[in-house]
Short mmCIF file of C-alpha atoms and ligand atoms in Angstrom, two decimals:
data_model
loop_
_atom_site.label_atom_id
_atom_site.label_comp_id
_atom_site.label_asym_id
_atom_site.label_seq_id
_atom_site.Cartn_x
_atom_site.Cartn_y
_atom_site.Cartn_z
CA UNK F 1 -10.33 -13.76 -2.48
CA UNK F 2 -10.63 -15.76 -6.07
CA UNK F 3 -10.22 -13.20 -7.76
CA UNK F 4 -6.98 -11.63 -5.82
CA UNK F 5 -5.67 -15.02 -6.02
CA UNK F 6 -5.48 -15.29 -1.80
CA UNK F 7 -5.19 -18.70 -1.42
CA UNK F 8 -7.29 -20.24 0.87
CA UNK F 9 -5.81 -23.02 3.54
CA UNK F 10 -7.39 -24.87 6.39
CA UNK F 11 -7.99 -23.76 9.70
CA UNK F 12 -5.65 -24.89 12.32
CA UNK F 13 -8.24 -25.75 15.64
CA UNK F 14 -5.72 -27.10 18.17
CA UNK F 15 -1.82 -26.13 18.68
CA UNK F 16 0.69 -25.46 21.48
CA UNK F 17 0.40 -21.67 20.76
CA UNK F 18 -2.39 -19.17 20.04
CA UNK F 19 -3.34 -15.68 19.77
CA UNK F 20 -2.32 -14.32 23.45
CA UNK F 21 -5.08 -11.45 23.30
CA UNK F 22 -4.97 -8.99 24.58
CA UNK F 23 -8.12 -8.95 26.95
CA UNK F 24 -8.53 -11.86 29.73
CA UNK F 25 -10.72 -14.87 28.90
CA UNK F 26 -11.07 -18.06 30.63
CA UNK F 27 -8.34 -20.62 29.53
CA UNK F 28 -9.50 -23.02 27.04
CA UNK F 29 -6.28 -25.78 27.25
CA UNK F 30 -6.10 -29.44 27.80
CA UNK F 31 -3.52 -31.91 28.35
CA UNK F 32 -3.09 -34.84 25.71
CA UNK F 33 -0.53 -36.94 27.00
CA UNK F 34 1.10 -34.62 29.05
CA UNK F 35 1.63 -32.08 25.81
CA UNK F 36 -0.58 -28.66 27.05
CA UNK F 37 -2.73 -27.95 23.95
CA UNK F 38 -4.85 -25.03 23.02
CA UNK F 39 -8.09 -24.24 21.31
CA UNK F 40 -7.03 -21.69 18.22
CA UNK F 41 -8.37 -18.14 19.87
CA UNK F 42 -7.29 -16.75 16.51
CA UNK F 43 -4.62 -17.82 13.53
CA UNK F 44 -2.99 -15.05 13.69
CA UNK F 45 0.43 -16.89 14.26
CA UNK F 46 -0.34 -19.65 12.24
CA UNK F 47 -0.96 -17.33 9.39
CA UNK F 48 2.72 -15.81 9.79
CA UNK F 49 4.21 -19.13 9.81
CA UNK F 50 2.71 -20.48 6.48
CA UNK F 51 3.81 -17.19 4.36
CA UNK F 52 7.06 -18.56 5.32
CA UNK F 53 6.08 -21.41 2.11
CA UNK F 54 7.16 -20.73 -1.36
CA UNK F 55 4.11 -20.09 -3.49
CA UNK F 56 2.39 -18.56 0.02
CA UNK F 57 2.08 -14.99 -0.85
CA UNK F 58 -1.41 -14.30 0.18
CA UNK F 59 -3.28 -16.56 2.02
CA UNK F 60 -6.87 -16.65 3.85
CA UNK F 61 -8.57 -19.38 6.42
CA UNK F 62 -12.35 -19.63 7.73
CA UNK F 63 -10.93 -19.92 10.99
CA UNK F 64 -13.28 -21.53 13.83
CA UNK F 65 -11.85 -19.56 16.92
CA UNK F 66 -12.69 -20.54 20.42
CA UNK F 67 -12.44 -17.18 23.16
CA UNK F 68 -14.53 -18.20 26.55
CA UNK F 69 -14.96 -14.47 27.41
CA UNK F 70 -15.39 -13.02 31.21
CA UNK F 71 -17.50 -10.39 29.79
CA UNK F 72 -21.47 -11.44 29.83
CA UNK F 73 -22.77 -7.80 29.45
CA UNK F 74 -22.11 -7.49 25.42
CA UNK F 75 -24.33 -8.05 22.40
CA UNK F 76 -21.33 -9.19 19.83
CA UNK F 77 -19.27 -11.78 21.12
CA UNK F 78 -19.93 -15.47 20.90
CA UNK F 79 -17.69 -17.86 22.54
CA UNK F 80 -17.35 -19.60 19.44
CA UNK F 81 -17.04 -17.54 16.30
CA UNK F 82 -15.25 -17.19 12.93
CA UNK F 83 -13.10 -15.39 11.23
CA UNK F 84 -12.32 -14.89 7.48
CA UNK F 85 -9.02 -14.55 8.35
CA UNK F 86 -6.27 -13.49 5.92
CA UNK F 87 -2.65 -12.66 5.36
CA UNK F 88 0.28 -10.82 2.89
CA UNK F 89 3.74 -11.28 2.66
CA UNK F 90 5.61 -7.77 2.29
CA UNK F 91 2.37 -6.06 2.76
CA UNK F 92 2.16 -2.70 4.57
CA UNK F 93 -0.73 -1.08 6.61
CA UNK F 94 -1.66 1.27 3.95
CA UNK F 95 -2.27 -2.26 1.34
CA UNK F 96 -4.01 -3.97 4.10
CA UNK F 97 -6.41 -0.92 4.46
CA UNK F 98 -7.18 -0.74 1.03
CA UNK F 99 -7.63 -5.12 0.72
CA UNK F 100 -10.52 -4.37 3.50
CA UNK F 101 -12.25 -1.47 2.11
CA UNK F 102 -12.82 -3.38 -1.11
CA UNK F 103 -13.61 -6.45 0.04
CA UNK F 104 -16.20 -4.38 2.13
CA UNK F 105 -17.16 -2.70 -0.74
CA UNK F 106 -17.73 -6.11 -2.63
CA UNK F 107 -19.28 -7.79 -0.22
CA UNK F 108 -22.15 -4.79 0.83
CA UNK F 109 -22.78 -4.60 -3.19
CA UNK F 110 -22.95 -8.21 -3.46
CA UNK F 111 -25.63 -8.63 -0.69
CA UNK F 112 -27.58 -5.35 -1.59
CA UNK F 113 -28.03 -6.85 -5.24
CA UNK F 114 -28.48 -10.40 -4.28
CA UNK F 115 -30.67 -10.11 -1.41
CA UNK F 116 -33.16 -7.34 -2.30
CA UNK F 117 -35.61 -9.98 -0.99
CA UNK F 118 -34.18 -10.81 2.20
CA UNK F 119 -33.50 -6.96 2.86
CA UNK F 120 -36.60 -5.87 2.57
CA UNK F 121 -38.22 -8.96 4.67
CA UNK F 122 -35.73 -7.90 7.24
CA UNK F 123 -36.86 -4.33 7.11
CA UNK F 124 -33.14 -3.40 6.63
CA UNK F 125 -31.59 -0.72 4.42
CA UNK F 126 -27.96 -1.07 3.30
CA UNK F 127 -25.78 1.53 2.60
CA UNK F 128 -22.54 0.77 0.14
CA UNK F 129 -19.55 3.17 1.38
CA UNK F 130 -17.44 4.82 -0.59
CA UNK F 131 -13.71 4.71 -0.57
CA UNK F 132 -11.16 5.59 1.25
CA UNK F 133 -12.60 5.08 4.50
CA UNK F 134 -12.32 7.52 7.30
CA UNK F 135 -9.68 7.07 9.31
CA UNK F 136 -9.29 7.85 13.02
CA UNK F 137 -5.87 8.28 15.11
CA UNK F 138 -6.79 5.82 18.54
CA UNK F 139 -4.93 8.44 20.77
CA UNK F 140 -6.59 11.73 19.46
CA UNK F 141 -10.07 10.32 19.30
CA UNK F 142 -9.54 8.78 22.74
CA UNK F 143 -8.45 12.26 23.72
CA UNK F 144 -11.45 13.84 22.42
CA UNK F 145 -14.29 10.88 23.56
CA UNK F 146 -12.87 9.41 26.19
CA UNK F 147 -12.38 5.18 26.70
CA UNK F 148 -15.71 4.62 24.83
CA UNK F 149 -14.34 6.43 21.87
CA UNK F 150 -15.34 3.44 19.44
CA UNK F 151 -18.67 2.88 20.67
CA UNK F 152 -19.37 6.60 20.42
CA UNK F 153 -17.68 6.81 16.93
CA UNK F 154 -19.69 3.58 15.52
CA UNK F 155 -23.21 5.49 16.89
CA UNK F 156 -22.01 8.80 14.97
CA UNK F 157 -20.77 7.44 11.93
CA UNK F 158 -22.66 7.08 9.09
CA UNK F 159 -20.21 4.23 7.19
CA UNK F 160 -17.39 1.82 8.10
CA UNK F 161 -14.09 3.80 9.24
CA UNK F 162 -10.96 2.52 10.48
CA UNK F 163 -8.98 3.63 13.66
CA UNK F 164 -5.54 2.92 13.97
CA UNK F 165 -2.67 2.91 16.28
CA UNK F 166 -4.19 0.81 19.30
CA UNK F 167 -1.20 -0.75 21.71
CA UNK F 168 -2.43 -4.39 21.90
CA UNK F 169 -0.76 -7.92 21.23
CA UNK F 170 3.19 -8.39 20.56
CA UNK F 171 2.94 -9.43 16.86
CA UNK F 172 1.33 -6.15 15.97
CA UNK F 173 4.20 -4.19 14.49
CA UNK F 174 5.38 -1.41 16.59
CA UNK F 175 6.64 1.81 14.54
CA UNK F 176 9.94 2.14 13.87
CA UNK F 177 9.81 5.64 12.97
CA UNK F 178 7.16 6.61 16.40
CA UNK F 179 8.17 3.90 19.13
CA UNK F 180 4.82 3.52 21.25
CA UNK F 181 2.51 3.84 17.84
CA UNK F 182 1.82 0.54 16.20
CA UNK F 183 0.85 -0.47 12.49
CA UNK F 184 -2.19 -2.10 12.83
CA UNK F 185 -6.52 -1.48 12.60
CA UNK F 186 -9.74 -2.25 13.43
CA UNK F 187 -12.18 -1.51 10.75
CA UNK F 188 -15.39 -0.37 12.85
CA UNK F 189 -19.29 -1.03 11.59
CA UNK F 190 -21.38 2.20 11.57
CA UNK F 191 -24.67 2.37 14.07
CA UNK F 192 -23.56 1.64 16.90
CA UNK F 193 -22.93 -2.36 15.41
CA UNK F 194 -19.16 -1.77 16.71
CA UNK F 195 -15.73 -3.42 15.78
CA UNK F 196 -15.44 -5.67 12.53
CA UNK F 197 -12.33 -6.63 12.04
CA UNK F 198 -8.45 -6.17 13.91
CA UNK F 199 -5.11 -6.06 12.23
CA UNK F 200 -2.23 -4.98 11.62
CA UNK F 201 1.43 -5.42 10.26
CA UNK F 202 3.65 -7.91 12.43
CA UNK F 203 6.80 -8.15 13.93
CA UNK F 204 9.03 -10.32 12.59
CA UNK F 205 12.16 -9.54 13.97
CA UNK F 206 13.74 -11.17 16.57
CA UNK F 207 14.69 -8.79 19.02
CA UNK F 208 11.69 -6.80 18.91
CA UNK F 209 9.35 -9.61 19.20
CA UNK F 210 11.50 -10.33 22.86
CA UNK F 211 11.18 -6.78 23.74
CA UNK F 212 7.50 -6.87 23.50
CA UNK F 213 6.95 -10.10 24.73
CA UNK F 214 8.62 -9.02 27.69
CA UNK F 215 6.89 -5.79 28.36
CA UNK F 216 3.71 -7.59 28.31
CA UNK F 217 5.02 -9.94 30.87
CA UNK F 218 4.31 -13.33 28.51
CA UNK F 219 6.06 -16.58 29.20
CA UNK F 220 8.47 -16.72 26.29
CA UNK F 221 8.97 -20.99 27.22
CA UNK F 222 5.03 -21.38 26.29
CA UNK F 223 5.72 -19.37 22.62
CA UNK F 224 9.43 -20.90 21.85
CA UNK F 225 8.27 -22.42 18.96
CA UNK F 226 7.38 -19.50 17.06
CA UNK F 227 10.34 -17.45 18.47
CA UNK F 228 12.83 -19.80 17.80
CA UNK F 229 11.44 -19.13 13.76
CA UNK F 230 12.00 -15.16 14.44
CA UNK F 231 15.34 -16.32 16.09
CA UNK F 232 16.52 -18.16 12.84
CA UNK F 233 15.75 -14.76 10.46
CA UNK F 234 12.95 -16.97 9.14
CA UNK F 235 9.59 -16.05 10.15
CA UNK F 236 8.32 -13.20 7.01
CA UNK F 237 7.70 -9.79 7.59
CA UNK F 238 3.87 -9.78 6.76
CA UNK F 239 0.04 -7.92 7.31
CA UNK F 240 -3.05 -9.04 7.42
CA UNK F 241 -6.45 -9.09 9.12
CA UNK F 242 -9.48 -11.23 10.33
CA UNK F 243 -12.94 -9.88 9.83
CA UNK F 244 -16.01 -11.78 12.60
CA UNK F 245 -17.86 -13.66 10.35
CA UNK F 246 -21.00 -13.76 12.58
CA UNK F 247 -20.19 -9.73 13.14
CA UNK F 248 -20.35 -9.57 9.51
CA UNK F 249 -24.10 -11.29 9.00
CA UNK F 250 -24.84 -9.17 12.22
CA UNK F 251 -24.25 -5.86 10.39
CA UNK F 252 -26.09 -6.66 7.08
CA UNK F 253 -28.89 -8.07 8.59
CA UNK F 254 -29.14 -5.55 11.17
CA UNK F 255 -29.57 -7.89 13.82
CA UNK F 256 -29.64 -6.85 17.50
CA UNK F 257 -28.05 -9.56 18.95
CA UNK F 258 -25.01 -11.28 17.35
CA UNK F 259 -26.87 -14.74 18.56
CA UNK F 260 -29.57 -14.55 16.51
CA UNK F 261 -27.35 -15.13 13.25
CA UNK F 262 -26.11 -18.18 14.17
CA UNK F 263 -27.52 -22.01 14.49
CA UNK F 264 -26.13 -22.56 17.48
CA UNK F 265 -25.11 -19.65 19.75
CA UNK F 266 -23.03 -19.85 22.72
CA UNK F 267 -23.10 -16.55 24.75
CA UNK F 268 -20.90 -15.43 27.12
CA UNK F 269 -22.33 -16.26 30.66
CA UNK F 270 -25.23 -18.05 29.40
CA UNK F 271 -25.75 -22.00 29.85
CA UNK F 272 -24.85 -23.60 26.57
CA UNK F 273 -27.78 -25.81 24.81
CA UNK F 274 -26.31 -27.65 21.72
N1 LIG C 301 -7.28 -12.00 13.26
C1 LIG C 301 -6.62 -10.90 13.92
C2 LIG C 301 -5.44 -10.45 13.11
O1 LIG C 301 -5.20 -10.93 12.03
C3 LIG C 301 -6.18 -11.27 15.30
C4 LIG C 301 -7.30 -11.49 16.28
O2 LIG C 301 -8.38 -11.95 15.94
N2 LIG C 301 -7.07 -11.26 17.55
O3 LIG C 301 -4.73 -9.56 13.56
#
């Protein structure tokens, strides 16, 4: 990130608005004096709002994100989790893509020459992939693999691919060119490890970001704040990305359950300890 000069800025852990998501969890609000308040599920429109800064081209956080999921049956999600989280101004897809794929390629080259040690205690072998990354279209490979087309794709695959074109939260930029395709990712882990990272470009335009706020049936009261930027021509037309940091240490370590790379774990549908 140094070296791309993305500047780093705090997290943001509590705000009127949050990431939506686009899968149910349990809600993790309180009141404080009367003002409903939300633990950050992700930055994602936090990260918008600061490129709006002069000086605030690229940014990144080490975002604590809070998501009290319904689901108890997987092996990768944590109800409290972080994310390197980071952002562009003017970026497209195709820049985003590449950002990832070297920052993957860093980071795998870093560990594999850094932690021969640790590797070998761990029993692990790590492979560095080479670039670009194999790309998948969501709708053909769902076509040819069914609904469980990532899981089956991340037990094939022999390195990190992307797959692209998913239909999930408002602030991932529809196409303007093919309505009902959107400009965003998620970079997958190979062997079966699963989903590393989601992104995508974002809406920024007024009018759009009402039209899909409205097909997804969200209050539009709850996110005024961050419409009424869109509404003044202000918010910046941007891309960007969050990779799991636990899903990260997961994936080189090789471990089986995301738990066992963190201090103190809090599962889904387990009781929490400490
Ligand atoms: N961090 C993701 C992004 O930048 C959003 C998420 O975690 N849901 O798109």
């Amino acid at each position: 990130m140094f070296s791309k000069e993305v500047r780093q800025i705090l997290p943001v852990i509590i705000s009127p608005i949050t990431d939506p998501l686009s899968h149910d969890v349990f809600d993790a609000g309180f009141l404080y004096f009367g003002q409903e308040l939300q633990l950050t599920k992700s930055m994602i429109l936090h990260k918008q709002i600061a490129l709006m800064h002069d000086g605030y081209d690229a940014i990144y956080a080490v975002s604590p994100c809070v998501r009290l999921e319904k689901d108890t049956t997987t092996s990768r999600h944590l109800l409290e989790f972080s994310q390197v989280d980071f952002e562009f101004k003017d970026y497209s897809k195709e820049d985003v893509m590449h950002f990832m794929e070297e920052l993957i390629v860093h980071v795998f080259s870093f560990v594999k020459d850094e932690c021969k040690y640790e590797l070998t205690e761990l029993g692990r072998s790590l492979s560095v992939p080479t670039t670009p990354f194999k790309v998948f279209d969501k709708d053909e490979v769902e076509e040819k693999l069914g609904i469980d087309y990532e899981k089956l794709l991340s037990e094939q695959e022999k390195h990190s691919f992307l797959i692209i074109s998913h239909e999930r939260e408002f602030y991932d930029k529809e196409d303007p060119v093919k309505p009902g395709k959107y400009l965003n990712y998620d970079l997958v882990y190979p062997e079966g490890f699963g989903e590393a990272l989601s992104g995508g470009e974002r809406e920024h335009e007024h009018e759009q970001i009402l039209k899909r706020m409205k097909r997804l049936g969200m209050d539009l009261e709850k996110y005024s704040s961050f419409v009424h930027l869109a509404e003044r021509g202000i918010l910046p037309k941007t891309a960007g990305a969050g990779f799991g940091v636990e899903r990260l240490v997961r994936y080189l370590t090789g471990a089986k359950h995301i738990k066992d790379v963190v201090l103190f774990p809090k599962v889904p549908g387990e009781k929490v300890v400490l």
